[in-house]
Amino acid sequence: MDPHHNNLLLFVAFFVLCLAASGVTGYATVTGSVFCDQCKDGERSLFDFPVSGIKVSVTCSDENGEVYMSREETTNWLGGYVMRFDGTPDLSNCYAQVSDNGVQQDPSSCSIASGPAQKLKLMFSFFGIETFAADALLAQPIQPRSFCPKPPAAPVMPPPQVPVMPPPQVPVKPPPKVPVISPDPPAKLPHPLVPVISLPPVTSPPQFKLPPLPPMPFVEPSACSHQLWMKPEYRCYWKVIGPDTKVAVAFGLVAGRRYGTDMTVREALDGRGEAYKTLLREATTALLNSYNSLGFPYNSIAVITYTNLALLGNSEHDVLMTAIRFIKANSGTCRFTVCN
């Protein structure tokens, strides 16, 4: 059996004993994000960005359509929202949607609800503690922004053409050809006062070879472990952050106060031995996977939000639970190929 797998089983067994000793009760969390649909096209595009201060509601209804539970939260400065439900509620038939944010006064603001409600998806379940996530919600401004592409104009149908009959052609007899004898032109001699200058041959400009583009993000789910991210043959998959990026830059001031302002992302991948180092290692791995796979269970905003919430709680239980969530997400299929 793989030694890494044995270490993971021992870590989980130790964590279960800790939970049993501390008498942990169950709870469920819901997370997601809201994007500003600047072009009002009803879908996420390159022009959209996370928007803060938007009210989001989670509503649960039974088979008859009657609402039995509802909760409302406001998005943070990263455009994300996190809701916590104590106990073990049934969230299998719950939906998240943008709430009514009132009359929009500023034309440039983005608070009008758009798009359908998103059903909650179970991402993690462990000893009565569950994590649900919803696909990205959309909010729109009053009018599309000026830089958005214009919709194509409706094609104009040309008027029907009436066929016109050509006039009858009368054959014309060509005139007889008369041979013309032209004298030989005099030979052109160079002017005695104008020197003859020979130009150098024209050479083609030098060709420059562009560097290879980095690989595009995977559309299919791809989850690679921290051991694979440290190998040099996969260095081309480091996109938004690099090995020398500071942890305080990648995760924010909360992580900087905990781990120091000099620790790099490459050093974070070596963390082991205690809960806070394990959390940083798996959170960094999850952040790299979120930048490289559109199908990864957590987007980059959710990874940063969960990490900061665990660090702000000052509870080793929350740190261990968040680390286990990231370990499970990072244990999927890795779609790396050796870089050129």
PDB file of C-alpha atoms in Angstrom, residues 43-187:
ATOM      1  CA  GLU A  43     -23.779  33.886 -18.622  1.00  0.00           C
ATOM      2  CA  ARG A  44     -20.264  34.273 -17.202  1.00  0.00           C
ATOM      3  CA  SER A  45     -17.691  35.750 -19.589  1.00  0.00           C
ATOM      4  CA  LEU A  46     -14.282  37.421 -19.555  1.00  0.00           C
ATOM      5  CA  PHE A  47     -15.908  40.794 -18.743  1.00  0.00           C
ATOM      6  CA  ASP A  48     -17.575  39.594 -15.497  1.00  0.00           C
ATOM      7  CA  PHE A  49     -16.111  39.969 -11.993  1.00  0.00           C
ATOM      8  CA  PRO A  50     -17.107  39.019  -8.402  1.00  0.00           C
ATOM      9  CA  VAL A  51     -19.347  41.641  -6.786  1.00  0.00           C
ATOM     10  CA  SER A  52     -19.675  42.404  -3.068  1.00  0.00           C
ATOM     11  CA  GLY A  53     -22.628  43.635  -0.994  1.00  0.00           C
ATOM     12  CA  ILE A  54     -25.229  41.489  -2.837  1.00  0.00           C
ATOM     13  CA  LYS A  55     -27.953  39.762  -0.804  1.00  0.00           C
ATOM     14  CA  VAL A  56     -28.234  36.017  -1.483  1.00  0.00           C
ATOM     15  CA  SER A  57     -31.008  33.792  -0.117  1.00  0.00           C
ATOM     16  CA  VAL A  58     -31.085  30.003   0.322  1.00  0.00           C
ATOM     17  CA  THR A  59     -34.623  28.603   0.286  1.00  0.00           C
ATOM     18  CA  CYS A  60     -35.713  25.005   0.977  1.00  0.00           C
ATOM     19  CA  SER A  61     -39.150  23.659   0.015  1.00  0.00           C
ATOM     20  CA  ASP A  62     -40.902  20.325   0.398  1.00  0.00           C
ATOM     21  CA  GLU A  63     -42.606  18.174  -2.251  1.00  0.00           C
ATOM     22  CA  ASN A  64     -45.697  20.441  -2.174  1.00  0.00           C
ATOM     23  CA  GLY A  65     -43.626  23.554  -2.860  1.00  0.00           C
ATOM     24  CA  GLU A  66     -44.043  24.992   0.649  1.00  0.00           C
ATOM     25  CA  VAL A  67     -40.963  26.712   2.081  1.00  0.00           C
ATOM     26  CA  TYR A  68     -39.812  25.181   5.387  1.00  0.00           C
ATOM     27  CA  MET A  69     -36.440  26.952   5.787  1.00  0.00           C
ATOM     28  CA  SER A  70     -34.852  30.126   4.420  1.00  0.00           C
ATOM     29  CA  ARG A  71     -31.624  32.009   5.138  1.00  0.00           C
ATOM     30  CA  GLU A  72     -30.144  35.243   3.706  1.00  0.00           C
ATOM     31  CA  GLU A  73     -26.502  36.409   3.588  1.00  0.00           C
ATOM     32  CA  THR A  74     -24.536  39.256   1.934  1.00  0.00           C
ATOM     33  CA  THR A  75     -21.490  38.643  -0.284  1.00  0.00           C
ATOM     34  CA  ASN A  76     -18.086  39.677   1.069  1.00  0.00           C
ATOM     35  CA  TRP A  77     -15.399  41.751  -0.678  1.00  0.00           C
ATOM     36  CA  LEU A  78     -14.388  38.662  -2.697  1.00  0.00           C
ATOM     37  CA  GLY A  79     -17.926  38.219  -4.024  1.00  0.00           C
ATOM     38  CA  GLY A  80     -18.464  35.038  -1.980  1.00  0.00           C
ATOM     39  CA  TYR A  81     -20.984  34.073   0.692  1.00  0.00           C
ATOM     40  CA  VAL A  82     -20.919  31.418   3.431  1.00  0.00           C
ATOM     41  CA  MET A  83     -23.955  30.273   5.447  1.00  0.00           C
ATOM     42  CA  ARG A  84     -23.901  27.912   8.421  1.00  0.00           C
ATOM     43  CA  PHE A  85     -26.846  25.740   9.512  1.00  0.00           C
ATOM     44  CA  ASP A  86     -26.498  24.111  12.934  1.00  0.00           C
ATOM     45  CA  GLY A  87     -27.578  20.541  13.453  1.00  0.00           C
ATOM     46  CA  THR A  88     -28.205  18.203  10.518  1.00  0.00           C
ATOM     47  CA  PRO A  89     -30.729  19.991   8.253  1.00  0.00           C
ATOM     48  CA  ASP A  90     -31.976  18.457   5.027  1.00  0.00           C
ATOM     49  CA  LEU A  91     -30.594  20.682   2.257  1.00  0.00           C
ATOM     50  CA  SER A  92     -31.153  18.248  -0.608  1.00  0.00           C
ATOM     51  CA  ASN A  93     -33.995  20.332  -2.078  1.00  0.00           C
ATOM     52  CA  CYS A  94     -32.612  23.838  -1.469  1.00  0.00           C
ATOM     53  CA  TYR A  95     -31.798  26.551  -3.973  1.00  0.00           C
ATOM     54  CA  ALA A  96     -29.616  29.687  -3.854  1.00  0.00           C
ATOM     55  CA  GLN A  97     -30.589  32.867  -5.685  1.00  0.00           C
ATOM     56  CA  VAL A  98     -29.879  36.604  -5.676  1.00  0.00           C
ATOM     57  CA  SER A  99     -32.422  38.418  -3.485  1.00  0.00           C
ATOM     58  CA  ASP A 100     -34.189  41.681  -4.220  1.00  0.00           C
ATOM     59  CA  ASN A 101     -31.558  44.353  -3.457  1.00  0.00           C
ATOM     60  CA  GLY A 102     -33.979  47.281  -3.722  1.00  0.00           C
ATOM     61  CA  VAL A 103     -34.186  50.051  -6.315  1.00  0.00           C
ATOM     62  CA  GLN A 104     -30.854  50.526  -8.064  1.00  0.00           C
ATOM     63  CA  GLN A 105     -29.893  54.206  -7.897  1.00  0.00           C
ATOM     64  CA  ASP A 106     -26.411  54.143  -9.459  1.00  0.00           C
ATOM     65  CA  PRO A 107     -26.499  53.087 -13.157  1.00  0.00           C
ATOM     66  CA  SER A 108     -22.964  51.688 -12.830  1.00  0.00           C
ATOM     67  CA  SER A 109     -23.785  49.431  -9.861  1.00  0.00           C
ATOM     68  CA  CYS A 110     -24.607  45.764 -10.332  1.00  0.00           C
ATOM     69  CA  SER A 111     -27.428  44.483  -8.105  1.00  0.00           C
ATOM     70  CA  ILE A 112     -30.335  43.360 -10.338  1.00  0.00           C
ATOM     71  CA  ALA A 113     -30.991  39.634 -10.007  1.00  0.00           C
ATOM     72  CA  SER A 114     -30.421  37.647 -13.190  1.00  0.00           C
ATOM     73  CA  GLY A 115     -30.393  34.029 -14.208  1.00  0.00           C
ATOM     74  CA  PRO A 116     -32.086  30.992 -12.611  1.00  0.00           C
ATOM     75  CA  ALA A 117     -31.734  29.812  -9.014  1.00  0.00           C
ATOM     76  CA  GLN A 118     -28.962  27.248  -8.466  1.00  0.00           C
ATOM     77  CA  LYS A 119     -29.560  23.982  -6.618  1.00  0.00           C
ATOM     78  CA  LEU A 120     -27.194  23.158  -3.757  1.00  0.00           C
ATOM     79  CA  LYS A 121     -24.699  20.334  -4.398  1.00  0.00           C
ATOM     80  CA  LEU A 122     -23.268  18.159  -1.636  1.00  0.00           C
ATOM     81  CA  MET A 123     -19.468  18.454  -1.792  1.00  0.00           C
ATOM     82  CA  PHE A 124     -18.394  16.902   1.528  1.00  0.00           C
ATOM     83  CA  SER A 125     -19.950  14.820   4.311  1.00  0.00           C
ATOM     84  CA  PHE A 126     -18.078  13.574   7.372  1.00  0.00           C
ATOM     85  CA  PHE A 127     -19.502  12.622  10.813  1.00  0.00           C
ATOM     86  CA  GLY A 128     -22.542  14.895  10.579  1.00  0.00           C
ATOM     87  CA  ILE A 129     -20.600  17.823   9.098  1.00  0.00           C
ATOM     88  CA  GLU A 130     -21.623  18.621   5.508  1.00  0.00           C
ATOM     89  CA  THR A 131     -20.527  21.179   2.923  1.00  0.00           C
ATOM     90  CA  PHE A 132     -22.777  22.313   0.069  1.00  0.00           C
ATOM     91  CA  ALA A 133     -21.875  24.527  -2.882  1.00  0.00           C
ATOM     92  CA  ALA A 134     -23.945  26.316  -5.533  1.00  0.00           C
ATOM     93  CA  ASP A 135     -22.945  27.324  -9.043  1.00  0.00           C
ATOM     94  CA  ALA A 136     -22.132  30.993  -9.602  1.00  0.00           C
ATOM     95  CA  LEU A 137     -25.066  33.428  -9.433  1.00  0.00           C
ATOM     96  CA  LEU A 138     -25.385  36.509 -11.642  1.00  0.00           C
ATOM     97  CA  ALA A 139     -26.327  40.137 -10.941  1.00  0.00           C
ATOM     98  CA  GLN A 140     -26.723  42.762 -13.692  1.00  0.00           C
ATOM     99  CA  PRO A 141     -26.475  46.570 -14.067  1.00  0.00           C
ATOM    100  CA  ILE A 142     -29.294  48.655 -15.549  1.00  0.00           C
ATOM    101  CA  GLN A 143     -27.629  48.915 -18.963  1.00  0.00           C
ATOM    102  CA  PRO A 144     -24.758  46.927 -20.542  1.00  0.00           C
ATOM    103  CA  ARG A 145     -21.344  48.572 -20.315  1.00  0.00           C
ATOM    104  CA  SER A 146     -20.014  50.511 -23.311  1.00  0.00           C
ATOM    105  CA  PHE A 147     -17.149  48.068 -23.947  1.00  0.00           C
ATOM    106  CA  CYS A 148     -19.453  45.050 -24.329  1.00  0.00           C
ATOM    107  CA  PRO A 149     -19.784  43.582 -27.826  1.00  0.00           C
ATOM    108  CA  LYS A 150     -22.905  44.689 -29.659  1.00  0.00           C
ATOM    109  CA  PRO A 151     -25.458  42.039 -30.646  1.00  0.00           C
ATOM    110  CA  PRO A 152     -25.527  41.310 -34.383  1.00  0.00           C
ATOM    111  CA  ALA A 153     -28.112  43.277 -36.337  1.00  0.00           C
ATOM    112  CA  ALA A 154     -31.000  41.455 -37.954  1.00  0.00           C
ATOM    113  CA  PRO A 155     -30.257  40.638 -41.599  1.00  0.00           C
ATOM    114  CA  VAL A 156     -32.044  42.856 -44.147  1.00  0.00           C
ATOM    115  CA  MET A 157     -33.725  40.892 -46.916  1.00  0.00           C
ATOM    116  CA  PRO A 158     -33.064  42.366 -50.392  1.00  0.00           C
ATOM    117  CA  PRO A 159     -36.074  43.183 -52.584  1.00  0.00           C
ATOM    118  CA  PRO A 160     -37.021  40.530 -55.108  1.00  0.00           C
ATOM    119  CA  GLN A 161     -35.249  40.925 -58.416  1.00  0.00           C
ATOM    120  CA  VAL A 162     -37.272  41.046 -61.649  1.00  0.00           C
ATOM    121  CA  PRO A 163     -35.460  39.307 -64.513  1.00  0.00           C
ATOM    122  CA  VAL A 164     -34.659  41.663 -67.414  1.00  0.00           C
ATOM    123  CA  MET A 165     -34.363  40.191 -70.892  1.00  0.00           C
ATOM    124  CA  PRO A 166     -31.227  41.401 -72.725  1.00  0.00           C
ATOM    125  CA  PRO A 167     -31.683  43.081 -76.131  1.00  0.00           C
ATOM    126  CA  PRO A 168     -31.030  40.940 -79.199  1.00  0.00           C
ATOM    127  CA  GLN A 169     -27.421  41.027 -80.317  1.00  0.00           C
ATOM    128  CA  VAL A 170     -26.649  41.910 -83.960  1.00  0.00           C
ATOM    129  CA  PRO A 171     -23.389  40.374 -85.251  1.00  0.00           C
ATOM    130  CA  VAL A 172     -20.839  43.015 -86.249  1.00  0.00           C
ATOM    131  CA  LYS A 173     -18.232  42.175 -88.885  1.00  0.00           C
ATOM    132  CA  PRO A 174     -14.767  43.317 -87.758  1.00  0.00           C
ATOM    133  CA  PRO A 175     -12.759  45.571 -90.155  1.00  0.00           C
ATOM    134  CA  PRO A 176      -9.863  44.020 -92.055  1.00  0.00           C
ATOM    135  CA  LYS A 177      -6.507  44.090 -90.287  1.00  0.00           C
ATOM    136  CA  VAL A 178      -3.819  46.269 -91.918  1.00  0.00           C
ATOM    137  CA  PRO A 179      -0.209  45.343 -90.993  1.00  0.00           C
ATOM    138  CA  VAL A 180       1.674  48.180 -89.361  1.00  0.00           C
ATOM    139  CA  ILE A 181       5.457  48.304 -89.666  1.00  0.00           C
ATOM    140  CA  SER A 182       7.127  50.237 -86.847  1.00  0.00           C
ATOM    141  CA  PRO A 183      10.798  51.246 -86.958  1.00  0.00           C
ATOM    142  CA  ASP A 184      13.152  49.829 -84.376  1.00  0.00           C
ATOM    143  CA  PRO A 185      13.385  52.122 -81.342  1.00  0.00           C
ATOM    144  CA  PRO A 186      16.824  53.570 -80.652  1.00  0.00           C
ATOM    145  CA  ALA A 187      18.849  51.883 -77.953  1.00  0.00           C
TER     146      ALA A 187
END
